[in-house]
Short mmCIF file of C-alpha atoms and ligand atoms in Angstrom, two decimals:
data_model
loop_
_atom_site.label_atom_id
_atom_site.label_comp_id
_atom_site.label_asym_id
_atom_site.label_seq_id
_atom_site.Cartn_x
_atom_site.Cartn_y
_atom_site.Cartn_z
CA UNK A 136 7.02 -17.59 -0.53
CA UNK A 137 8.74 -15.08 -2.70
CA UNK A 138 7.40 -12.79 -5.37
CA UNK A 139 9.97 -11.71 -7.86
CA UNK A 140 9.21 -8.90 -10.30
CA UNK A 141 11.68 -8.38 -13.10
CA UNK A 142 11.87 -5.37 -15.40
CA UNK A 143 8.12 -4.88 -15.61
CA UNK A 144 6.92 -2.11 -17.95
CA UNK A 145 3.51 -0.87 -18.98
CA UNK A 146 2.42 2.04 -21.14
CA UNK A 147 -1.34 2.59 -21.52
CA UNK A 148 -2.85 3.15 -24.95
CA UNK A 149 -3.18 6.88 -24.18
CA UNK A 150 0.62 7.06 -23.94
CA UNK A 151 0.88 7.22 -20.11
CA UNK A 152 3.91 5.26 -18.97
CA UNK A 153 2.61 3.73 -15.74
CA UNK A 154 5.45 1.27 -15.05
CA UNK A 155 9.02 1.50 -16.24
CA UNK A 156 11.50 -1.30 -15.68
CA UNK A 157 10.14 -2.20 -12.24
CA UNK A 158 12.17 -4.87 -10.44
CA UNK A 159 11.34 -5.89 -6.87
CA UNK A 160 11.70 -8.93 -4.64
CA UNK A 161 9.00 -9.44 -2.02
CA UNK A 162 9.55 -11.96 0.80
CA UNK A 163 6.89 -13.24 3.21
CA UNK A 164 5.32 -10.60 5.43
CA UNK A 165 3.93 -7.17 4.78
CA UNK A 166 5.36 -5.18 1.91
CA UNK A 167 4.46 -1.50 1.61
CA UNK A 168 4.22 0.22 -1.77
CA UNK A 169 4.62 3.90 -1.18
CA UNK A 170 4.21 6.63 -3.76
CA UNK A 171 2.25 9.73 -4.65
CA UNK A 172 -1.04 9.52 -6.54
CA UNK A 173 -0.44 8.41 -10.10
CA UNK A 174 2.89 6.74 -9.25
CA UNK A 175 1.82 3.41 -10.74
CA UNK A 176 0.96 1.50 -7.56
CA UNK A 177 -2.47 0.33 -8.70
CA UNK A 178 -1.13 -0.56 -12.14
CA UNK A 179 1.52 -2.73 -10.51
CA UNK A 180 -0.97 -4.37 -8.17
CA UNK A 181 -3.49 -5.07 -10.91
CA UNK A 182 -0.74 -6.65 -12.99
CA UNK A 183 0.35 -8.88 -10.10
CA UNK A 184 -3.33 -9.73 -9.50
CA UNK A 185 -3.50 -10.96 -13.14
CA UNK A 186 -6.11 -8.34 -14.02
CA UNK A 187 -4.08 -6.54 -16.63
CA UNK A 188 -1.22 -7.29 -18.99
CA UNK A 189 2.29 -5.85 -18.88
CA UNK A 190 4.13 -4.83 -22.05
CA UNK A 191 7.31 -6.54 -20.95
CA UNK A 192 8.99 -8.11 -17.95
CA UNK A 193 8.13 -11.05 -15.73
CA UNK A 194 6.62 -11.88 -12.35
CA UNK A 195 7.30 -15.14 -10.53
CA UNK A 196 5.55 -16.36 -7.38
CA UNK A 197 7.95 -19.04 -6.22
CA UNK A 198 8.07 -21.22 -9.34
CA UNK A 199 4.86 -19.86 -10.84
CA UNK A 200 4.86 -17.60 -13.91
CA UNK A 201 2.27 -15.04 -12.78
CA UNK A 202 1.75 -13.41 -16.17
CA UNK A 203 1.00 -16.74 -17.86
CA UNK A 204 -0.44 -19.11 -15.27
CA UNK A 205 -3.24 -16.76 -14.29
CA UNK A 206 -5.72 -19.36 -13.19
CA UNK A 207 -3.25 -20.94 -10.79
CA UNK A 208 -2.27 -17.53 -9.41
CA UNK A 209 -5.91 -16.60 -8.81
CA UNK A 210 -6.31 -19.67 -6.62
CA UNK A 211 -3.52 -18.36 -4.40
CA UNK A 212 -4.60 -14.74 -4.45
CA UNK A 213 -6.70 -12.53 -2.21
CA UNK A 214 -7.31 -9.09 -3.69
CA UNK A 215 -8.92 -6.04 -2.16
CA UNK A 216 -9.13 -3.35 -4.85
CA UNK A 217 -9.08 0.35 -4.08
CA UNK A 218 -12.79 0.68 -4.66
CA UNK A 219 -15.27 -2.11 -4.64
CA UNK A 220 -19.02 -2.11 -4.78
CA UNK A 221 -21.17 -4.14 -2.43
CA UNK A 222 -24.69 -5.37 -3.00
CA UNK A 223 -26.49 -3.08 -0.53
CA UNK A 224 -29.40 -5.38 0.25
CA UNK A 225 -27.41 -8.51 1.01
CA UNK A 226 -25.99 -9.42 4.40
CA UNK A 227 -22.26 -9.99 4.92
CA UNK A 228 -22.95 -13.57 5.90
CA UNK A 229 -24.90 -14.36 2.73
CA UNK A 230 -22.42 -12.59 0.50
CA UNK A 231 -19.43 -14.44 1.97
CA UNK A 232 -21.30 -17.71 1.64
CA UNK A 233 -21.94 -16.90 -2.02
CA UNK A 234 -18.28 -16.01 -2.69
CA UNK A 235 -17.08 -19.15 -0.92
CA UNK A 236 -19.34 -21.19 -3.19
CA UNK A 237 -17.90 -19.41 -6.24
CA UNK A 238 -14.43 -20.22 -4.96
CA UNK A 239 -15.34 -23.90 -4.91
CA UNK A 240 -16.30 -24.62 -1.29
CA UNK A 241 -19.29 -26.83 -2.14
CA UNK A 242 -20.16 -28.42 1.17
CA UNK A 243 -22.73 -26.20 2.94
CA UNK A 244 -21.54 -27.11 6.44
CA UNK A 245 -17.95 -26.43 5.56
CA UNK A 246 -18.99 -23.07 4.09
CA UNK A 247 -20.93 -22.14 7.21
CA UNK A 248 -17.92 -22.89 9.36
CA UNK A 249 -15.57 -20.98 7.07
CA UNK A 250 -17.83 -17.92 6.86
CA UNK A 251 -18.34 -17.95 10.64
CA UNK A 252 -14.59 -18.03 11.25
CA UNK A 253 -13.94 -15.24 8.75
CA UNK A 254 -16.60 -13.01 10.25
CA UNK A 255 -15.11 -13.62 13.68
CA UNK A 256 -11.64 -12.87 12.36
CA UNK A 257 -12.67 -9.48 10.96
CA UNK A 258 -14.81 -8.70 13.98
CA UNK A 259 -18.12 -8.60 12.12
CA UNK A 260 -19.87 -11.53 13.78
CA UNK A 261 -22.43 -9.41 15.52
CA UNK A 262 -23.18 -7.45 12.36
CA UNK A 263 -23.24 -10.47 10.08
CA UNK A 264 -26.96 -10.26 9.31
CA UNK A 265 -27.00 -6.53 8.58
CA UNK A 266 -27.24 -5.44 4.96
CA UNK A 267 -23.92 -4.39 3.48
CA UNK A 268 -25.49 -1.08 2.44
CA UNK A 269 -25.73 -0.09 6.11
CA UNK A 270 -22.04 -0.76 6.87
CA UNK A 271 -19.62 2.06 7.75
CA UNK A 272 -16.44 2.55 5.70
CA UNK A 273 -14.38 0.55 8.19
CA UNK A 274 -16.89 -2.29 8.29
CA UNK A 275 -16.93 -2.44 4.49
CA UNK A 276 -13.16 -2.63 4.40
CA UNK A 277 -13.18 -5.44 6.96
CA UNK A 278 -15.82 -7.21 4.91
CA UNK A 279 -13.57 -6.66 1.88
CA UNK A 280 -10.65 -8.31 3.60
CA UNK A 281 -12.88 -11.21 4.71
CA UNK A 282 -13.86 -11.88 1.09
CA UNK A 283 -10.21 -11.59 0.07
CA UNK A 284 -9.24 -14.20 2.68
CA UNK A 285 -11.60 -16.90 1.41
CA UNK A 286 -9.61 -19.83 0.09
CA UNK A 287 -6.54 -19.28 2.28
CA UNK A 288 -4.59 -17.02 -0.09
CA UNK A 289 -0.79 -17.01 0.01
CA UNK A 290 -0.58 -13.66 -1.75
CA UNK A 291 -2.80 -10.84 -0.52
CA UNK A 292 -3.01 -7.51 -2.30
CA UNK A 293 -4.71 -4.53 -0.70
CA UNK A 294 -4.82 -1.27 -2.61
CA UNK A 295 -4.99 1.86 -0.43
CA UNK A 296 -7.29 0.16 2.03
CA UNK A 297 -7.44 2.91 4.63
CA UNK A 298 -8.61 5.80 2.49
CA UNK A 299 -11.73 7.13 4.18
CA UNK A 300 -11.32 5.25 7.46
CA UNK A 301 -11.23 7.03 10.80
CA UNK A 302 -8.14 6.40 13.00
CA UNK A 303 -9.82 3.70 15.11
CA UNK A 304 -11.09 1.85 12.05
CA UNK A 305 -7.69 2.15 10.45
CA UNK A 306 -6.06 0.62 13.52
CA UNK A 307 -8.49 -2.26 13.62
CA UNK A 308 -7.99 -2.91 9.94
CA UNK A 309 -4.22 -2.90 10.28
CA UNK A 310 -4.26 -5.21 13.29
CA UNK A 311 -6.22 -7.59 11.16
CA UNK A 312 -3.72 -7.40 8.29
CA UNK A 313 -0.72 -7.89 10.56
CA UNK A 314 -2.28 -10.95 12.15
CA UNK A 315 -2.35 -12.79 8.85
CA UNK A 316 -0.09 -15.80 8.61
CA UNK A 317 3.64 -15.35 8.41
CA UNK A 318 3.79 -17.57 5.43
CA UNK A 319 1.89 -15.10 3.30
CA UNK A 320 2.92 -12.12 1.23
CA UNK A 321 0.76 -9.09 1.88
CA UNK A 322 1.22 -6.15 -0.49
CA UNK A 323 -0.20 -2.91 0.79
CA UNK A 324 -0.24 0.24 -1.26
CA UNK A 325 -0.61 3.54 0.50
CA UNK A 326 0.45 7.14 0.40
CA UNK A 327 0.53 7.25 4.20
CA UNK A 328 4.18 6.91 5.19
CA UNK A 329 3.37 6.16 8.83
CA UNK A 330 1.41 3.06 7.80
CA UNK A 331 4.53 1.61 6.27
CA UNK A 332 6.76 2.35 9.26
CA UNK A 333 4.29 0.75 11.66
CA UNK A 334 3.37 -2.29 9.65
CA UNK A 335 5.76 -3.30 6.93
CA UNK A 336 8.96 -5.31 7.16
CA UNK A 337 9.88 -4.26 3.62
CA UNK A 338 8.82 -1.47 1.34
CA UNK A 339 9.45 0.29 -1.91
CA UNK A 340 8.97 3.87 -3.02
CA UNK A 341 7.68 4.26 -6.52
CA UNK A 342 7.22 7.47 -8.45
CA UNK A 343 6.35 8.04 -12.08
CA UNK A 344 6.39 4.31 -12.71
CA UNK A 345 9.89 3.76 -11.39
CA UNK A 346 11.24 2.19 -8.20
CA UNK A 347 13.21 4.89 -6.39
CA UNK A 348 14.01 2.86 -3.27
CA UNK A 349 13.44 -0.64 -1.94
CA UNK A 350 14.47 -2.03 1.43
CA UNK A 351 13.61 -2.28 5.12
CA UNK A 352 12.05 0.80 6.77
CA UNK A 353 14.45 0.76 9.76
CA UNK A 354 17.53 0.52 7.58
CA UNK A 355 16.24 3.25 5.32
CA UNK A 356 15.80 5.58 8.29
CA UNK A 357 19.25 4.66 9.71
CA UNK A 358 20.85 5.58 6.41
CA UNK A 359 19.80 9.20 6.98
CA UNK A 360 21.19 9.44 10.53
CA UNK A 361 22.98 12.76 11.06
CA UNK A 362 21.82 14.16 7.74
CA UNK A 363 18.48 15.79 8.49
CA UNK A 364 18.27 19.37 9.72
CA UNK A 365 15.33 21.63 10.35
CA UNK A 366 14.74 25.36 10.57
CA UNK A 367 11.76 27.70 10.82
CA UNK A 368 11.91 30.41 8.16
CA UNK A 369 9.62 33.02 6.66
CA UNK A 370 7.58 31.84 3.67
CA UNK A 371 9.24 34.37 1.41
CA UNK A 372 12.69 32.94 2.21
CA UNK A 373 11.95 29.48 0.81
CA UNK A 374 13.27 30.08 -2.69
CA UNK A 375 16.60 31.29 -1.32
CA UNK A 376 16.92 28.24 0.95
CA UNK A 377 16.03 25.92 -1.89
CA UNK A 378 18.90 27.34 -3.88
CA UNK A 379 21.40 26.70 -1.11
CA UNK A 380 20.06 23.47 0.41
CA UNK A 381 18.32 20.30 -0.58
CA UNK A 382 14.93 21.06 0.99
CA UNK A 383 13.01 17.79 1.18
CA UNK A 384 9.85 18.94 2.92
CA UNK A 385 8.13 22.03 4.22
CA UNK A 386 5.41 22.45 6.79
CA UNK A 387 3.61 25.65 7.63
CA UNK A 388 3.03 26.05 11.39
CA UNK A 389 1.68 29.24 12.93
CA UNK A 390 2.80 31.37 10.01
CA UNK A 391 6.38 30.02 9.94
CA UNK A 392 7.63 27.57 7.39
CA UNK A 393 9.45 24.62 8.95
CA UNK A 394 11.80 23.23 6.38
CA UNK A 395 13.72 19.96 6.55
CA UNK A 396 16.92 19.68 4.60
CA UNK A 397 19.20 16.76 3.89
CA UNK A 398 22.96 17.17 3.78
CA UNK A 399 26.27 15.76 4.94
CA UNK A 400 27.59 17.86 7.81
CA UNK A 401 25.81 20.60 9.71
CA UNK A 402 24.53 23.57 7.77
CA UNK A 403 25.17 26.99 9.27
CA UNK A 404 22.78 29.69 10.50
CA UNK A 405 20.29 28.32 12.97
CA UNK A 406 19.58 24.83 11.70
CA UNK A 407 18.85 22.13 14.24
CA UNK A 408 19.82 18.49 13.77
CA UNK A 409 16.84 16.11 14.05
CA UNK A 410 16.37 12.35 14.08
CA UNK A 411 15.37 11.13 10.63
CA UNK A 412 12.10 9.35 10.02
CA UNK A 413 10.60 7.41 7.16
CA UNK A 414 8.95 10.52 5.83
CA UNK A 415 12.42 11.98 5.29
CA UNK A 416 13.36 8.85 3.35
CA UNK A 417 10.21 9.21 1.28
CA UNK A 418 10.56 12.92 0.59
CA UNK A 419 14.29 12.79 -0.09
CA UNK A 420 13.63 10.19 -2.77
CA UNK A 421 10.56 11.84 -4.20
CA UNK A 422 12.16 15.31 -4.17
CA UNK A 423 14.68 14.10 -6.74
CA UNK A 424 11.75 13.56 -9.12
CA UNK A 425 9.22 16.20 -8.24
CA UNK A 426 9.17 19.83 -7.24
CA UNK A 427 9.02 19.84 -3.43
CA UNK A 428 6.12 22.30 -3.45
CA UNK A 429 3.90 19.97 -5.41
CA UNK A 430 4.41 16.86 -3.26
P1 ADP B 122 -1.42 5.03 -8.31
O1 ADP B 122 -2.13 3.78 -7.96
O2 ADP B 122 -0.02 5.08 -7.76
O3 ADP B 122 -2.20 6.28 -7.99
P2 ADP B 122 -2.01 4.28 -11.07
O4 ADP B 122 -1.36 2.97 -11.35
O5 ADP B 122 -3.47 4.30 -10.79
O6 ADP B 122 -1.19 5.03 -9.90
O7 ADP B 122 -1.76 5.26 -12.29
C1 ADP B 122 -0.47 5.45 -12.89
C2 ADP B 122 -0.65 6.36 -14.11
O8 ADP B 122 -1.36 5.64 -15.13
C3 ADP B 122 -1.48 7.60 -13.85
O9 ADP B 122 -0.95 8.63 -14.64
C4 ADP B 122 -2.87 7.23 -14.31
O10 ADP B 122 -3.61 8.35 -14.73
C5 ADP B 122 -2.57 6.29 -15.47
N1 ADP B 122 -3.59 5.25 -15.67
C6 ADP B 122 -4.02 4.35 -14.76
N2 ADP B 122 -4.90 3.48 -15.29
C7 ADP B 122 -5.03 3.85 -16.59
C8 ADP B 122 -5.81 3.34 -17.69
N3 ADP B 122 -6.60 2.28 -17.54
N4 ADP B 122 -5.68 3.96 -18.88
C9 ADP B 122 -4.86 5.02 -19.01
N5 ADP B 122 -4.10 5.55 -18.04
C10 ADP B 122 -4.18 4.98 -16.83
#
């Protein structure tokens, strides 16, 4: 499978330009969409999920024209939106059975088998009869992925699925996502850089509706080898350092400001060379668009 997005643009009626000339190629496997809030991630995902129109551009899923053949795309799609309501007084088992029926699984025995397997897969078998209203955040997200998996989707879109999950729930949820078939495209939007480095074979950074970077996380990190330096400074010195160096991120620890700068060749006065990470890739790209203090 391959999803090919070409020159996609979208401006909302209030004048906000959410997507500008977005071109991306997504192969099988997990693809991370990284960007600050308001970058356009949800707009892009909703457009791929055939839930909203683009102003211009095209999206192809193998030979399928996503923007036109919506019905066909929906048969191949599993979508977990950023926020979704659940009927509080219905059990997971009943709800999945209902959704499977809506998706065209008419035989009751086949449905029972399918729902049982899905519940097992998302580790909710023992809670299958509990009302959805009593589920924790992590359980709801796992239920959400179970409903998205009905019908064997080839393209799965999950929009910031870990917001509000505790670390253990987040881990469980990610193990589940990574265990999905290799022959599937999973698009995951997040603003957690670490999620992308752990999970995704490919990723893109988007900011203000534009793609700033697209590639493989490991390669992206390698490309910064020998270029990242750090130093602890006083808060009041930041402005001066920003004038002299490209400061890509700052972190306040015990009253000292730890800055990371990117440059070719060692800077003078007390900087220490450090191994780059994906956060450096992210911030060095984003810093070109936004004031580092507002990231
Ligand atoms: P992200 O998912 O990266 O946070 P969004 O795609 O939700 O970004 O939003 C991109 C920009 O478009 C933001 O400025 C947001 O306020 C705006 N936006 C999103 N949806 C709408 C809408 N339906 N109408 C108008 N503006 C919108």
